[in-house]
């Protein structure tokens, strides 16, 4: 298949593009580097530096290529930033996606796999509600502009799909983590907001200390519990979604390992893998952080034939640590302005 991968130089998009090429697909990447890194360009991929907001550039790309499908990763995805700058998120994530959808319809591109998020659920376990694994029939109730853009985009795609205009599948990730199993590709953000990379940066001396938020949640050790899913397992899910598109268009699938790890467990695992006893500060809880988020991925297992292969915590941390020791990570990291290296 000839695939357009939007945001294909970002974290999850680059891994999926790499795997798609490895499996014989022809990959075209659209990424304006606002959040991606050109060092993540997979060998064999064609790259256009363009924004979904630029309809003229988008038209040129579609006119020059006959795509069989789109993997749509391009989006701003920082929760805190979305609260501070909601207009930026609505314009980029929604308007850009609408431009993409309309070009797909104009050029008769049949299907799209959406990079969605567990943030569409918000906090599904309000006071008094028993905790459990989150299934796809939980209501969408996002708590921040980022989550609302993804939930709204799912609803938009559902409307188009019901009218027979476009086939799509939405993949709702839980906590994406890890790196290419051989350590040749991985995560570099500016600023970094994800827990495992922050802990690894601290272990490697790139940060003075790490901070965790909230230690008095009603969980076994007082810290939040999260479901971490390996990025390579996520990449595989996107290609399976393309294969199963005709059978399951319009469906949403949770992607998680179905096991929760507390933040303290993650800290101790990183210390074990790196063999560094770094400093961790315990801060107050962040407003809106749910105490417990663990996926049920039964639907993806049964309908897509997907199951995570790399998503135990030690494997995730080991692969991420291998990537952090790769000179490419160091080269990319050194380009990040020093004022942002302590942000978390």
XYZ file of C-alpha atoms in Angstrom, residues 28-289:
262
model
C 5.186 9.277 2.337
C 5.629 11.401 5.470
C 4.111 14.812 6.038
C 5.679 16.616 8.992
C 6.546 20.284 9.492
C 8.990 19.520 12.361
C 7.032 21.616 14.840
C 7.209 18.615 17.188
C 9.111 16.013 15.141
C 12.794 15.493 14.363
C 14.245 14.935 10.903
C 16.693 12.427 12.434
C 13.660 10.134 12.832
C 13.146 9.870 9.052
C 13.054 6.131 8.266
C 15.242 4.905 5.388
C 13.135 4.597 2.266
C 10.459 7.115 3.256
C 9.700 10.257 1.250
C 9.266 13.372 3.378
C 7.349 16.587 2.737
C 7.910 19.445 5.182
C 4.395 20.839 5.231
C 1.543 21.659 7.600
C -2.005 20.367 7.428
C -3.030 23.987 7.810
C -1.517 24.784 4.404
C -4.169 23.589 1.974
C -2.113 24.454 -1.112
C 0.825 22.310 0.009
C -1.558 19.550 1.012
C -3.154 19.624 -2.423
C 0.247 19.294 -4.130
C 1.062 16.218 -2.064
C -2.253 14.518 -2.818
C -2.080 15.449 -6.495
C 1.381 13.900 -6.823
C 0.561 10.654 -4.991
C -2.210 8.101 -5.202
C -2.578 7.060 -1.573
C -4.266 3.867 -0.434
C -4.630 5.062 3.132
C -3.601 7.608 5.764
C -2.081 7.087 9.210
C -2.911 10.313 11.013
C -0.547 11.187 13.886
C -0.066 14.935 13.326
C -1.339 16.771 16.413
C -0.210 18.794 19.368
C -0.374 16.519 22.411
C 0.762 18.309 25.590
C -2.083 18.361 28.102
C -0.740 21.309 30.101
C -0.083 23.365 26.995
C -3.589 22.641 25.749
C -5.021 24.124 28.936
C -2.870 27.243 28.549
C -3.388 27.588 24.768
C -6.711 25.976 23.830
C -7.056 27.959 20.590
C -3.731 26.561 19.351
C -4.981 23.019 19.916
C -8.405 23.502 18.349
C -6.927 25.180 15.281
C -4.101 22.702 14.776
C -5.689 19.412 15.791
C -9.197 19.984 14.439
C -8.887 22.412 11.529
C -5.770 20.678 10.215
C -7.532 17.320 10.423
C -10.555 18.671 8.553
C -8.284 19.880 5.754
C -6.789 16.389 5.606
C -10.185 14.659 5.549
C -11.464 16.904 2.768
C -8.367 16.236 0.644
C -8.809 12.524 1.207
C -12.384 12.751 -0.044
C -11.407 14.944 -3.001
C -8.716 12.495 -4.109
C -10.730 9.399 -3.167
C -8.361 8.061 -0.517
C -10.482 5.374 1.133
C -9.370 5.051 4.738
C -7.701 6.638 7.756
C -6.289 5.252 10.998
C -6.550 7.872 13.745
C -3.982 8.257 16.492
C -6.320 8.839 19.421
C -5.834 8.665 23.172
C -7.164 7.416 26.494
C -7.568 11.121 27.330
C -10.957 10.929 25.588
C -12.222 9.117 28.719
C -11.158 11.824 31.151
C -11.398 10.460 34.697
C -13.733 7.482 34.297
C -13.624 6.550 37.984
C -15.225 9.393 39.850
C -15.689 9.136 43.591
C -17.645 6.059 44.569
C -17.189 4.252 41.254
C -15.278 0.967 41.424
C -11.985 0.880 39.536
C -11.517 -1.548 36.692
C -10.166 -1.868 33.187
C -11.468 0.763 30.793
C -13.425 -0.569 27.832
C -14.363 1.230 24.623
C -17.975 1.636 25.735
C -16.957 3.961 28.574
C -18.335 7.443 27.779
C -16.092 10.057 26.186
C -15.642 12.721 28.837
C -12.318 14.507 28.206
C -11.018 16.872 30.882
C -8.729 19.111 28.819
C -8.586 20.705 25.357
C -6.158 18.075 24.049
C -8.536 15.252 24.954
C -11.481 17.225 23.590
C -9.790 17.652 20.205
C -9.339 13.889 19.905
C -12.866 13.102 21.091
C -14.320 15.676 18.691
C -12.257 14.328 15.807
C -13.574 10.821 16.506
C -17.120 12.202 16.350
C -16.398 14.034 13.084
C -15.008 10.873 11.521
C -18.024 8.901 12.739
C -20.320 11.359 10.948
C -18.384 11.025 7.693
C -18.220 7.243 8.011
C -21.977 6.914 8.569
C -22.576 8.821 5.351
C -20.256 6.486 3.450
C -17.718 9.241 2.838
C -14.688 7.698 4.535
C -13.615 4.540 6.384
C -11.664 4.962 9.611
C -10.508 3.185 12.751
C -9.573 5.044 15.933
C -6.791 3.704 18.157
C -6.905 4.971 21.732
C -3.445 4.679 23.263
C -2.781 4.541 26.940
C 0.775 5.504 28.030
C 3.066 5.083 25.022
C 6.639 4.279 26.038
C 9.771 2.429 24.978
C 11.780 2.589 21.759
C 12.666 0.513 18.727
C 13.726 -2.926 20.057
C 17.214 -2.467 18.571
C 17.638 1.027 20.054
C 17.872 2.757 16.661
C 14.811 4.999 17.054
C 13.002 6.462 20.014
C 11.525 9.375 21.868
C 12.926 12.933 21.914
C 10.560 15.699 22.969
C 11.009 19.405 23.613
C 9.995 19.902 26.351
C 9.861 16.344 27.657
C 6.698 15.576 29.620
C 6.642 11.763 29.679
C 7.637 9.973 32.839
C 10.088 7.320 31.616
C 12.204 9.675 29.444
C 12.334 12.189 32.295
C 13.567 9.479 34.662
C 16.152 8.294 32.124
C 17.360 11.844 31.539
C 17.831 12.158 35.297
C 19.704 8.849 35.496
C 22.010 10.031 32.698
C 22.708 13.341 34.427
C 20.767 15.493 31.963
C 18.492 16.638 34.784
C 19.336 17.345 38.410
C 16.307 15.465 39.661
C 12.954 14.053 38.630
C 9.614 14.973 40.129
C 6.544 12.845 40.679
C 3.139 14.343 41.344
C 0.916 13.133 44.145
C 1.772 10.488 46.752
C -1.509 10.186 48.649
C -3.827 8.718 46.036
C -6.043 5.799 47.148
C -3.693 3.305 45.460
C -1.453 0.643 47.051
C 1.606 2.939 47.298
C -0.119 6.323 47.070
C 0.970 7.173 43.510
C -1.046 7.043 40.301
C -1.353 3.746 38.430
C -0.851 3.769 34.662
C -0.888 1.284 31.781
C 2.302 1.544 29.682
C 2.257 0.281 26.101
C 5.374 -0.214 23.988
C 5.624 2.021 20.932
C 6.519 -0.939 18.682
C 3.306 -2.685 19.770
C 1.421 0.507 18.882
C 3.068 0.588 15.454
C 1.963 -2.984 14.800
C -1.622 -2.108 15.752
C -1.809 0.587 13.070
C -0.882 -1.818 10.301
C -3.365 -4.394 11.591
C -6.050 -1.688 11.608
C -5.349 -1.021 7.926
C -5.648 -4.735 7.168
C -8.973 -4.999 9.020
C -10.413 -1.676 7.817
C -13.164 -3.130 5.616
C -14.469 -5.271 8.484
C -14.272 -2.786 11.345
C -14.589 0.725 9.916
C -16.002 3.167 12.447
C -14.696 1.250 15.458
C -12.461 2.474 18.273
C -9.914 0.221 19.962
C -8.073 0.639 23.251
C -4.369 -0.148 23.099
C -2.811 -0.956 26.430
C -0.889 -3.748 28.139
C -3.855 -4.322 30.505
C -1.574 -4.083 33.517
C -1.133 -1.082 35.759
C 2.156 0.068 37.253
C 2.379 2.722 39.944
C 4.621 5.722 39.434
C 6.845 4.488 42.260
C 7.174 1.114 40.494
C 8.279 2.902 37.331
C 10.883 4.925 39.257
C 12.294 1.787 40.884
C 12.363 -0.068 37.543
C 14.334 2.737 35.884
C 16.794 2.759 38.793
C 17.181 -1.019 38.471
C 17.768 -0.993 34.694
C 20.151 1.989 34.714
C 21.790 1.036 38.040
C 21.653 4.692 39.074
C 20.030 5.830 42.335
C 18.960 9.303 41.188
C 17.038 11.954 43.113
C 13.230 12.053 42.947
C 11.181 14.890 44.440
C 7.621 14.211 45.572
C 5.352 17.080 44.574
C 1.646 17.812 44.973
C -0.893 16.102 42.717
C -1.674 17.720 39.387
C -5.283 18.862 38.992
C -7.333 16.337 37.043
C -4.859 13.444 37.202
